Structure formats: structure tokens, C-alpha cells
PDB file of C-alpha atoms in Angstrom:
ATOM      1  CA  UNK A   1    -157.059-193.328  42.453  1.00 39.00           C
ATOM      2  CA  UNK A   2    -155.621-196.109  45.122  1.00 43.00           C
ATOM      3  CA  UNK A   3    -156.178-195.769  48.548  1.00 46.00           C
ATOM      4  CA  UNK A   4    -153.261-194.780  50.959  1.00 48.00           C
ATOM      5  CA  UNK A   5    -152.180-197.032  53.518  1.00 53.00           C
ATOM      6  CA  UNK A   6    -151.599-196.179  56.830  1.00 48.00           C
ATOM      7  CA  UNK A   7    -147.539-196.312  56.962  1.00 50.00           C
ATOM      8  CA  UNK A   8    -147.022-195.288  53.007  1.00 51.00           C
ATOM      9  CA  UNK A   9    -146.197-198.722  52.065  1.00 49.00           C
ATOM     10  CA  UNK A  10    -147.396-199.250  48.120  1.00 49.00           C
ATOM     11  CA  UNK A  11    -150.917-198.931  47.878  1.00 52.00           C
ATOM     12  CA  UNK A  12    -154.232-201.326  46.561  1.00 49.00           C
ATOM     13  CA  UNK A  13    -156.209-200.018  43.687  1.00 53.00           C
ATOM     14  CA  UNK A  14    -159.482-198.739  44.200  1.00 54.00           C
ATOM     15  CA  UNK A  15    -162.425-200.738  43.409  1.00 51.00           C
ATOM     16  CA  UNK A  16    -164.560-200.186  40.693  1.00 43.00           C
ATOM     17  CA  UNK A  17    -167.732-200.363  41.909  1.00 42.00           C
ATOM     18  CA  UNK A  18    -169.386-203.350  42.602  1.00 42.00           C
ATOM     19  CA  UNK A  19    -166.199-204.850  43.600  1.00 52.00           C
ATOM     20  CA  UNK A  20    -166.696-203.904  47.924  1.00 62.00           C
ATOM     21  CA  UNK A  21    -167.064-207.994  48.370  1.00 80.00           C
ATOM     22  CA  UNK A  22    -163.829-208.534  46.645  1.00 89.00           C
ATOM     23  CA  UNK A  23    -162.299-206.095  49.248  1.00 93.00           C
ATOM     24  CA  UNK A  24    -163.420-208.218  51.936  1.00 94.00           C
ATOM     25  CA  UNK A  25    -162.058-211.056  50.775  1.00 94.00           C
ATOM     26  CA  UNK A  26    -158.753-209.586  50.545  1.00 95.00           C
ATOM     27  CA  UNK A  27    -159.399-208.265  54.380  1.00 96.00           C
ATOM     28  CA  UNK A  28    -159.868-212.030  55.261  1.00 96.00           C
ATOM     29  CA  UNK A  29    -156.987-213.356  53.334  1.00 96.00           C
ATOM     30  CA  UNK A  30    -154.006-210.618  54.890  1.00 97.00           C
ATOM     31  CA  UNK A  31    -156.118-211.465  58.082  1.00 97.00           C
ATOM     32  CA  UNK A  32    -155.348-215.329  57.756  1.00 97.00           C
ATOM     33  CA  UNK A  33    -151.992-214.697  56.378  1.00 97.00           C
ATOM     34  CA  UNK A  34    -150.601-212.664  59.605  1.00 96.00           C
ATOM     35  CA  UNK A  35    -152.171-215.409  61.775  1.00 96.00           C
ATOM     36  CA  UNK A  36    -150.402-218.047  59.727  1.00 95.00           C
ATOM     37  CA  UNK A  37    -146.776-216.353  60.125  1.00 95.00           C
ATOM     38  CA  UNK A  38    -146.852-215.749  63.435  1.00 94.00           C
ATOM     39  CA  UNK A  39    -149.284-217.957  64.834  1.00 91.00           C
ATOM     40  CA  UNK A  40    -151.667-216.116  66.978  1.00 92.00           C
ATOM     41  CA  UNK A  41    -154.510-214.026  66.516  1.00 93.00           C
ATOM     42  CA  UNK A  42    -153.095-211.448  68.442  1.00 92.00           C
ATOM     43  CA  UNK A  43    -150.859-209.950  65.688  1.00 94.00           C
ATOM     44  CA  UNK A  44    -154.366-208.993  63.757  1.00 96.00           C
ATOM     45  CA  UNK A  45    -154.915-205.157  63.664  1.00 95.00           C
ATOM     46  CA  UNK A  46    -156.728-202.961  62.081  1.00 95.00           C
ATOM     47  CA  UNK A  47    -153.401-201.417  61.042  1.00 95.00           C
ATOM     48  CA  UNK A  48    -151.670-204.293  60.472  1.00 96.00           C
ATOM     49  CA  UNK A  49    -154.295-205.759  58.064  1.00 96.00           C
ATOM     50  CA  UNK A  50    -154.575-202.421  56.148  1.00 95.00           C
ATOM     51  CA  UNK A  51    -150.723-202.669  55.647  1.00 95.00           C
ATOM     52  CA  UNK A  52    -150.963-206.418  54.545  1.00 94.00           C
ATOM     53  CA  UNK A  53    -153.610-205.176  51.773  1.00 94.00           C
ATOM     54  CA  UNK A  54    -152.134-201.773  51.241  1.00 93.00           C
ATOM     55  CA  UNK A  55    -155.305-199.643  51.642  1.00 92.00           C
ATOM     56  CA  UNK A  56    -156.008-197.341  54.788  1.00 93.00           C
ATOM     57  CA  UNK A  57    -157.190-198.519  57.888  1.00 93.00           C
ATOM     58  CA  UNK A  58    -160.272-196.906  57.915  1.00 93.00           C
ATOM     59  CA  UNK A  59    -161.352-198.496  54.599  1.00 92.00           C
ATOM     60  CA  UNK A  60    -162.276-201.613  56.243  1.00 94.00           C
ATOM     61  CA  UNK A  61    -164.712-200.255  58.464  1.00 94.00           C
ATOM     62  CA  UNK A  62    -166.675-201.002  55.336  1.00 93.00           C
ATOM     63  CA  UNK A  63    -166.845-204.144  55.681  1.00 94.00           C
ATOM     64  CA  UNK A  64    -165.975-205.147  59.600  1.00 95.00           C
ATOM     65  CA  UNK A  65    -166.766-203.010  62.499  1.00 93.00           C
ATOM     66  CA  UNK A  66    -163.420-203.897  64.428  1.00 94.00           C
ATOM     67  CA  UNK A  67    -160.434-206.299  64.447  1.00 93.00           C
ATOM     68  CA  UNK A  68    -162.744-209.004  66.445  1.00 92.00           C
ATOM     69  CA  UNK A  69    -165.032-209.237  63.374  1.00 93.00           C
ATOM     70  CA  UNK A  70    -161.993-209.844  60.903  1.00 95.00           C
ATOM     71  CA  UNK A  71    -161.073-212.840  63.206  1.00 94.00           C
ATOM     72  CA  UNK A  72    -164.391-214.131  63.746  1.00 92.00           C
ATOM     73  CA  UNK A  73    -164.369-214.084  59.704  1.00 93.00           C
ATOM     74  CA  UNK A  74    -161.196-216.066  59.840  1.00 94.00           C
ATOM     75  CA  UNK A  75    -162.756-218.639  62.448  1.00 92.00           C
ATOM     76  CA  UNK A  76    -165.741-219.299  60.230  1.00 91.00           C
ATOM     77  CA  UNK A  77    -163.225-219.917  57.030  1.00 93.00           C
ATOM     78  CA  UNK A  78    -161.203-222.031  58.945  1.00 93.00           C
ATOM     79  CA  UNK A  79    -164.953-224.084  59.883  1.00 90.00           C
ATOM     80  CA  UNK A  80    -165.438-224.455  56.829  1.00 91.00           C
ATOM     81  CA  UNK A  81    -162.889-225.335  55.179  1.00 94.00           C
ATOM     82  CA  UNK A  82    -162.759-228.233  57.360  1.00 94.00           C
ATOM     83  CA  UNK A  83    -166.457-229.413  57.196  1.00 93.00           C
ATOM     84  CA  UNK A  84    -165.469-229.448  53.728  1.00 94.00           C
ATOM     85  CA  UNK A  85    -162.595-231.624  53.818  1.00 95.00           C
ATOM     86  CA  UNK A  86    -163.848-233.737  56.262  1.00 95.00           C
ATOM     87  CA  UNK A  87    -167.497-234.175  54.311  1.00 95.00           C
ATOM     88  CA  UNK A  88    -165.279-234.748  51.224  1.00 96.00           C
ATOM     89  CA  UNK A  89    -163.260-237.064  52.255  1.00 96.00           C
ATOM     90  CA  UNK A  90    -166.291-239.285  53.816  1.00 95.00           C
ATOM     91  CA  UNK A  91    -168.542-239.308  51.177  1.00 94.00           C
ATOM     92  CA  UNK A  92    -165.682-240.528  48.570  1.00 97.00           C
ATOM     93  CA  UNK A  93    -165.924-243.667  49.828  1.00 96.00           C
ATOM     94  CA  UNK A  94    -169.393-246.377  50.020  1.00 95.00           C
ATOM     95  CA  UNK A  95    -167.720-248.389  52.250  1.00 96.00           C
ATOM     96  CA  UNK A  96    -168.469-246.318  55.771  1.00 96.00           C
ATOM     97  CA  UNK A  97    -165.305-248.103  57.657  1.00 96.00           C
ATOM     98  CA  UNK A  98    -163.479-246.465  54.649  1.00 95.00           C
ATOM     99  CA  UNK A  99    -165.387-243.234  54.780  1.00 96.00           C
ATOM    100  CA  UNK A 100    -164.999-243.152  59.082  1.00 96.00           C
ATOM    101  CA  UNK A 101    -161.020-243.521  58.478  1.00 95.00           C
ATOM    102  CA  UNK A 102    -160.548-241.328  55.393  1.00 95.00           C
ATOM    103  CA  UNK A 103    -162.646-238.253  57.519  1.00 95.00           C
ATOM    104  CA  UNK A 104    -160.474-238.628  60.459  1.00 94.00           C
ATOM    105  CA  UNK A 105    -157.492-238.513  58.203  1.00 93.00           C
ATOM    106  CA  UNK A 106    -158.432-235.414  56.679  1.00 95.00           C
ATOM    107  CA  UNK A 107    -159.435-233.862  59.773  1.00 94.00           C
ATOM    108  CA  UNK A 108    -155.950-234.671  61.006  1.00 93.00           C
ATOM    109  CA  UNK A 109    -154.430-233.623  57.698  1.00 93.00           C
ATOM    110  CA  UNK A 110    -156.613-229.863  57.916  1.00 95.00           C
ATOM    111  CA  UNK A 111    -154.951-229.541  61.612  1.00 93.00           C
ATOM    112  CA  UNK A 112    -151.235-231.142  60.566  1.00 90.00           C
ATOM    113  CA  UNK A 113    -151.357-228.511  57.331  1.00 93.00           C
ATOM    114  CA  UNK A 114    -153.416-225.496  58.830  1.00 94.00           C
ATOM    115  CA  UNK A 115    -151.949-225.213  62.775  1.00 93.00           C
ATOM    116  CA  UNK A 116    -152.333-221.722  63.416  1.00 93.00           C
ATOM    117  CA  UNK A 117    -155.720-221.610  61.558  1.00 93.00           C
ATOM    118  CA  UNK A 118    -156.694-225.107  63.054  1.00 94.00           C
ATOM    119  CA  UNK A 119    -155.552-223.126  66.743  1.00 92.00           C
ATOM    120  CA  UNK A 120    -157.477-220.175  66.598  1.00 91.00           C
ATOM    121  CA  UNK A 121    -160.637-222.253  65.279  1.00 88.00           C
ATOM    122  CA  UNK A 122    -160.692-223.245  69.080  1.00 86.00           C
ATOM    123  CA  UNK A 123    -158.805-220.493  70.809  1.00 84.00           C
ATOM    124  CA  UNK A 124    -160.981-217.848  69.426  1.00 79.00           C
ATOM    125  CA  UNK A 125    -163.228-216.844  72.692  1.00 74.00           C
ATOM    126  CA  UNK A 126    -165.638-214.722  71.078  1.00 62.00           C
ATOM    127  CA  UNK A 127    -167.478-216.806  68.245  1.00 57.00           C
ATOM    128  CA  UNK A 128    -171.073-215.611  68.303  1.00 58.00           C
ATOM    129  CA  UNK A 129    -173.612-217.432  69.006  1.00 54.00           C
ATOM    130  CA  UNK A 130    -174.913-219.407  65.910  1.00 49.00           C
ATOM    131  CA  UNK A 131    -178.786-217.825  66.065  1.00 41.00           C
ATOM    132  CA  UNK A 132    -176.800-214.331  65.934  1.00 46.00           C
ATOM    133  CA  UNK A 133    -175.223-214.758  62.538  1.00 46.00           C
ATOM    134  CA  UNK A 134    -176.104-214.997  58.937  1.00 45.00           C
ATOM    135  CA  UNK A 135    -174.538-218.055  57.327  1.00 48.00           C
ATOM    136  CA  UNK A 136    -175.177-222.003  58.444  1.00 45.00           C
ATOM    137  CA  UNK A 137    -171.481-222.532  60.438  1.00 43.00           C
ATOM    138  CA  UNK A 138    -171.858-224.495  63.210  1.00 44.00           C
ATOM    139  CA  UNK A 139    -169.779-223.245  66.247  1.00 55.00           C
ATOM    140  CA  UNK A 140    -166.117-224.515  66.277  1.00 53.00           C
ATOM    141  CA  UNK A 141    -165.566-228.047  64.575  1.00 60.00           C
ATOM    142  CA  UNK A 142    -168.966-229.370  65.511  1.00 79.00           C
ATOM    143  CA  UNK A 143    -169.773-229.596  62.059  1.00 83.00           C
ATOM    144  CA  UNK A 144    -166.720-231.478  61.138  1.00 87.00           C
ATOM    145  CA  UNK A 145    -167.629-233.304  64.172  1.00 89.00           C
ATOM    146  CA  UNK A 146    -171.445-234.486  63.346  1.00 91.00           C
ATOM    147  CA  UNK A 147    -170.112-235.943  60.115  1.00 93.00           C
ATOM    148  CA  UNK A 148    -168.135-238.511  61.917  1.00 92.00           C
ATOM    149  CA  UNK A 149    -171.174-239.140  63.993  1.00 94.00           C
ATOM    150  CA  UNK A 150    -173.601-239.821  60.539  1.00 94.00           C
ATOM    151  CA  UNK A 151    -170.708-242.120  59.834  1.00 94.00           C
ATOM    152  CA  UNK A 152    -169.991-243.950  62.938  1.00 96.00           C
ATOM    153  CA  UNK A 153    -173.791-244.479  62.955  1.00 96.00           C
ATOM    154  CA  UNK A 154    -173.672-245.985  59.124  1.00 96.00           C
ATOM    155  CA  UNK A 155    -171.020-248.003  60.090  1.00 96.00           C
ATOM    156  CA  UNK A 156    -173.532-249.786  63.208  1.00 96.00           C
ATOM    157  CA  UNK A 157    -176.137-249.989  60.824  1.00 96.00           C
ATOM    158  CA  UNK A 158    -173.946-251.616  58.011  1.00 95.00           C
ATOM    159  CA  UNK A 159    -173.050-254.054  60.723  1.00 96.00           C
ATOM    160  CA  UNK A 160    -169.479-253.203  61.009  1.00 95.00           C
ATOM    161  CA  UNK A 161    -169.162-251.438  64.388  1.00 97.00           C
ATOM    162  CA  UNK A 162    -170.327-252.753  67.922  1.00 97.00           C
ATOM    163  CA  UNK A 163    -170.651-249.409  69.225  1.00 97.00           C
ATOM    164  CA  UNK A 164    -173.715-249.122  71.170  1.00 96.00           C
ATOM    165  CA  UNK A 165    -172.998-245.110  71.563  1.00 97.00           C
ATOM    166  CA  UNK A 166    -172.039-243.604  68.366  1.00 95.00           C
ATOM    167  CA  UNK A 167    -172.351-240.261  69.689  1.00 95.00           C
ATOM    168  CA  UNK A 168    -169.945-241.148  72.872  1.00 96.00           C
ATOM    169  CA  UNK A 169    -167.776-243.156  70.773  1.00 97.00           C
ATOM    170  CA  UNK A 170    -167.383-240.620  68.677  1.00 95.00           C
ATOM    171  CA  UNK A 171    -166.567-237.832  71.336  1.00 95.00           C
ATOM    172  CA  UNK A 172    -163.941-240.176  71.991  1.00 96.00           C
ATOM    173  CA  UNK A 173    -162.287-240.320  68.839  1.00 95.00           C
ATOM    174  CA  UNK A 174    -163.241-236.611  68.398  1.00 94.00           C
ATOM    175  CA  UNK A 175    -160.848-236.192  71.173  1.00 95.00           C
ATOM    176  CA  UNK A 176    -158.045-238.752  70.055  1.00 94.00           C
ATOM    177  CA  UNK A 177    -158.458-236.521  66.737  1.00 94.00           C
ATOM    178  CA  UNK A 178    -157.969-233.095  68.285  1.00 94.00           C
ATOM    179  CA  UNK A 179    -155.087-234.199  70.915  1.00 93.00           C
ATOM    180  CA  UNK A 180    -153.079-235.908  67.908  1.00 91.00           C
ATOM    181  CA  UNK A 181    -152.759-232.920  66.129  1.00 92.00           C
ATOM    182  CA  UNK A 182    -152.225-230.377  69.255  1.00 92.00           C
ATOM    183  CA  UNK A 183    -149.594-233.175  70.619  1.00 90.00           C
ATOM    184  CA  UNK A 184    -147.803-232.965  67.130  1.00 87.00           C
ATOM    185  CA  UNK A 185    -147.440-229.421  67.106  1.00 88.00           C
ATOM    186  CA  UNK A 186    -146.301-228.870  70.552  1.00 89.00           C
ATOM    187  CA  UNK A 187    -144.079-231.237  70.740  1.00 90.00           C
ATOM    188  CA  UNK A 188    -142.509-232.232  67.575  1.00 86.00           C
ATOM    189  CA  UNK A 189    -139.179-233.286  67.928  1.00 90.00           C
ATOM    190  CA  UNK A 190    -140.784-236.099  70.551  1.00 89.00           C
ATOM    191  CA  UNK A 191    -140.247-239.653  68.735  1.00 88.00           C
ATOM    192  CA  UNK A 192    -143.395-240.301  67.559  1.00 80.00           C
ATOM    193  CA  UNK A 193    -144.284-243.728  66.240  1.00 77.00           C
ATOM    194  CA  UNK A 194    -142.708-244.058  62.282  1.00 65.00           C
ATOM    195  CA  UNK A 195    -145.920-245.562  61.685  1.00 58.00           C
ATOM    196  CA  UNK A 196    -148.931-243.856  61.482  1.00 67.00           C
ATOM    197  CA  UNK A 197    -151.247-245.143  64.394  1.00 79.00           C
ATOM    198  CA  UNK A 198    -154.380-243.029  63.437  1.00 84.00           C
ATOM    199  CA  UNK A 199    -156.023-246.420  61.794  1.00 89.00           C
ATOM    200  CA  UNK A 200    -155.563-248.196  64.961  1.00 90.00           C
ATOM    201  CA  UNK A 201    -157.181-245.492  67.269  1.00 92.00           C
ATOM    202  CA  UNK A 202    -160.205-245.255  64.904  1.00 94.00           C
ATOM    203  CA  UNK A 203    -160.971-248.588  64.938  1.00 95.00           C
ATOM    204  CA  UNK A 204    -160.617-248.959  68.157  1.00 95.00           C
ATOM    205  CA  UNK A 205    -162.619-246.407  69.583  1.00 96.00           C
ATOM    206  CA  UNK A 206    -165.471-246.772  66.994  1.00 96.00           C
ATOM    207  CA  UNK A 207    -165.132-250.519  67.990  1.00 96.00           C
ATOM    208  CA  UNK A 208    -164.470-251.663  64.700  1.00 95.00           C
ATOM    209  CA  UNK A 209    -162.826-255.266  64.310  1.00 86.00           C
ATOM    210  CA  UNK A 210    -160.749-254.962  60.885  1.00 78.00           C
ATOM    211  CA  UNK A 211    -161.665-257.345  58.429  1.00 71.00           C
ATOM    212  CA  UNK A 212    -159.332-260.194  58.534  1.00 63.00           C
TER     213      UNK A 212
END
């Protein structure tokens, strides 16, 4: 027997049981995919997720106790994913001058690829507290963040930065990071540089001097 959406659109098959976390994952997905279309959070409903999965509204109670939940579950996706990137991108290189500008080209990348998701990972005003919830997520991109502090650090120790602050030098370029890719996406028909400039801004505010 499927479950019957809200407006009669076609409806989801029941899960067998067992199968309630698979249900939340769809919840998540329709969740991300209205945000992505329209780009704001404020299109998420109950109603309209339950339509995007094609079960009744009242079936995700199950698994989130309102609409805020569903985008908090969003949020933390949209953390991860770009920890992830970011942590992937650093650690595929041993040289850390290489590592510093492949992260902060992949953190650019995430927000260039994903800008509603990369939007509402900052927007979102109601992120709980990180001793209040279950999984490891740091709050907003902090964790994306800390990575490029590890490797501004590695790149002092390795002799290849002068930076006397890592952690201020990298709020700077944390900053450079986040306004390039907010800049691009309000304003893209402004004539941006052909070439890319991100290189130059990391290396300047890590205080890097490019090997001749």
C-alpha cells in the first residue's frame, strides 16, 4: 500500500520495514532539491516536501518534528559535504603550499557549484548548538575552516610561509574565500578578471612568496 500525498499527486511506496532511514533520506534530498530551485529555505514545507517525495505530510513527523529540523538536516549535509571536499582536496597533496591552494579551490568550487546550499549553510539562523546534537558537525564552515588553519600552520613549519598568525591569516583568507564566492553570485555579469586570481590572494594572505 503507498502512502497518499497531500494534493493527490502520484504517490511513494511504502517501506518495508526496516527501511524508516531510507525515508529520511529521501525527506533530506526533496528538502535540498526545493532549496536548490528556488534558492531559499523559505520554499521548505512540510507540504511541499511531502509533495516532492509523494507521501503525506504527516509521514515525516517520523522522522523530523517540523520544517526547521528538515533544514537544519540540510545545513549539516551541506557542512559536510564541504569539510569533505575541502579535507580531500588538502590531503591529496604533500606539498602544504599545494594542499593550502587546492583546499581553497575546492572550497570556492563547493560555493561556485552549490550556491543556494553554500547560502543557507550561513543564512540558516537556527543551527543548534553543537553540545545539543548527535553527530561531530562543527557549526557553519568552521570545520572547513580549521583545515585551512592545520595547513597554513604546516606550511610555517615547512618553512614556506612567514605568517606569524596562522589563525589570523587564515580568518583573512577565510574571508577572501567566502566574499569571492558571494561576490560571484550576486553579481555575475560584473567583468571579473579572465584570469583566475584565487592563487594570488592565497599566497598573499598566507604570506607565501611563490617559488621562483
Amino acid at each position: 500500500m503507498a502512502e497518499a500525498p497531500a494534493d493527490g499527486s502520484p504517490s511513494r511506496p511504502r517501506n518495508r520495514r526496516g527501511e524508516g532511514p531510507r525515508l529520511r533520506e529521501d525527506i533530506v534530498r526533496a528538502a535540498t532539491a526545493l532549496i536548490v530551485r528556488t534558492g531559499t529555505d523559505q520554499t521548505v514545507t512540510l507540504r511541499s516536501v511531502a509533495r516532492e517525495v509523494g507521501i503525506s505530510a504527516p509521514s515525516i513527523y517520523a522522522h523530523f518534528t517540523d520544517r526547521d529540523a528538515i533544514v537544519e538536516a540540510v545545513v549539516l549535509e551541506a557542512i559536510a559535504q564541504l569539510h569533505g571536499d575541502v579535507e580531500a582536496a588538502v590531503t591529496a597533496h604533500e606539498d602544504p603550499v599545494e594542499g593550502l591552494l587546492a583546499g581553497c579551490a575546492a572550497y570556492i568550487d563547493f560555493g561556485t557549484r552549490e550556491p543556494a546550499r553554500y547560502r543557507v549553510l550561513f543564512d540558516w539562523p537556527r543551527l543548534k548548538p553543537a553540545a545539543a546534537r548527535t553527530d561531530d558537525s562543527d557549526s557553519r564552515g568552521l570545520d572547513a575552516f580549521h583545515v585551512l588553519v592545520r595547513n597554513l600552520e604546516a606550511c610555517v613549519r615547512a618553512g614556506r610561509s612567514a605568517s606569524t598568525d596562522p589563525f589570523g591569516d587564515a580568518v583573512a583568507l577565510w574571508t577572501a574565500l567566502h566574499g569571492r564566492v558571494l561576490l560571484r553570485a550576486s553579481l555575475p555579469d560584473f567583468p571579473w578578471p579572465s584570469a583566475d586570481t584565487v592563487e594570488r590572494v592565497v599566497l598573499s594572505l598566507a604570506r607565501i612568496t611563490p617559488v621562483p
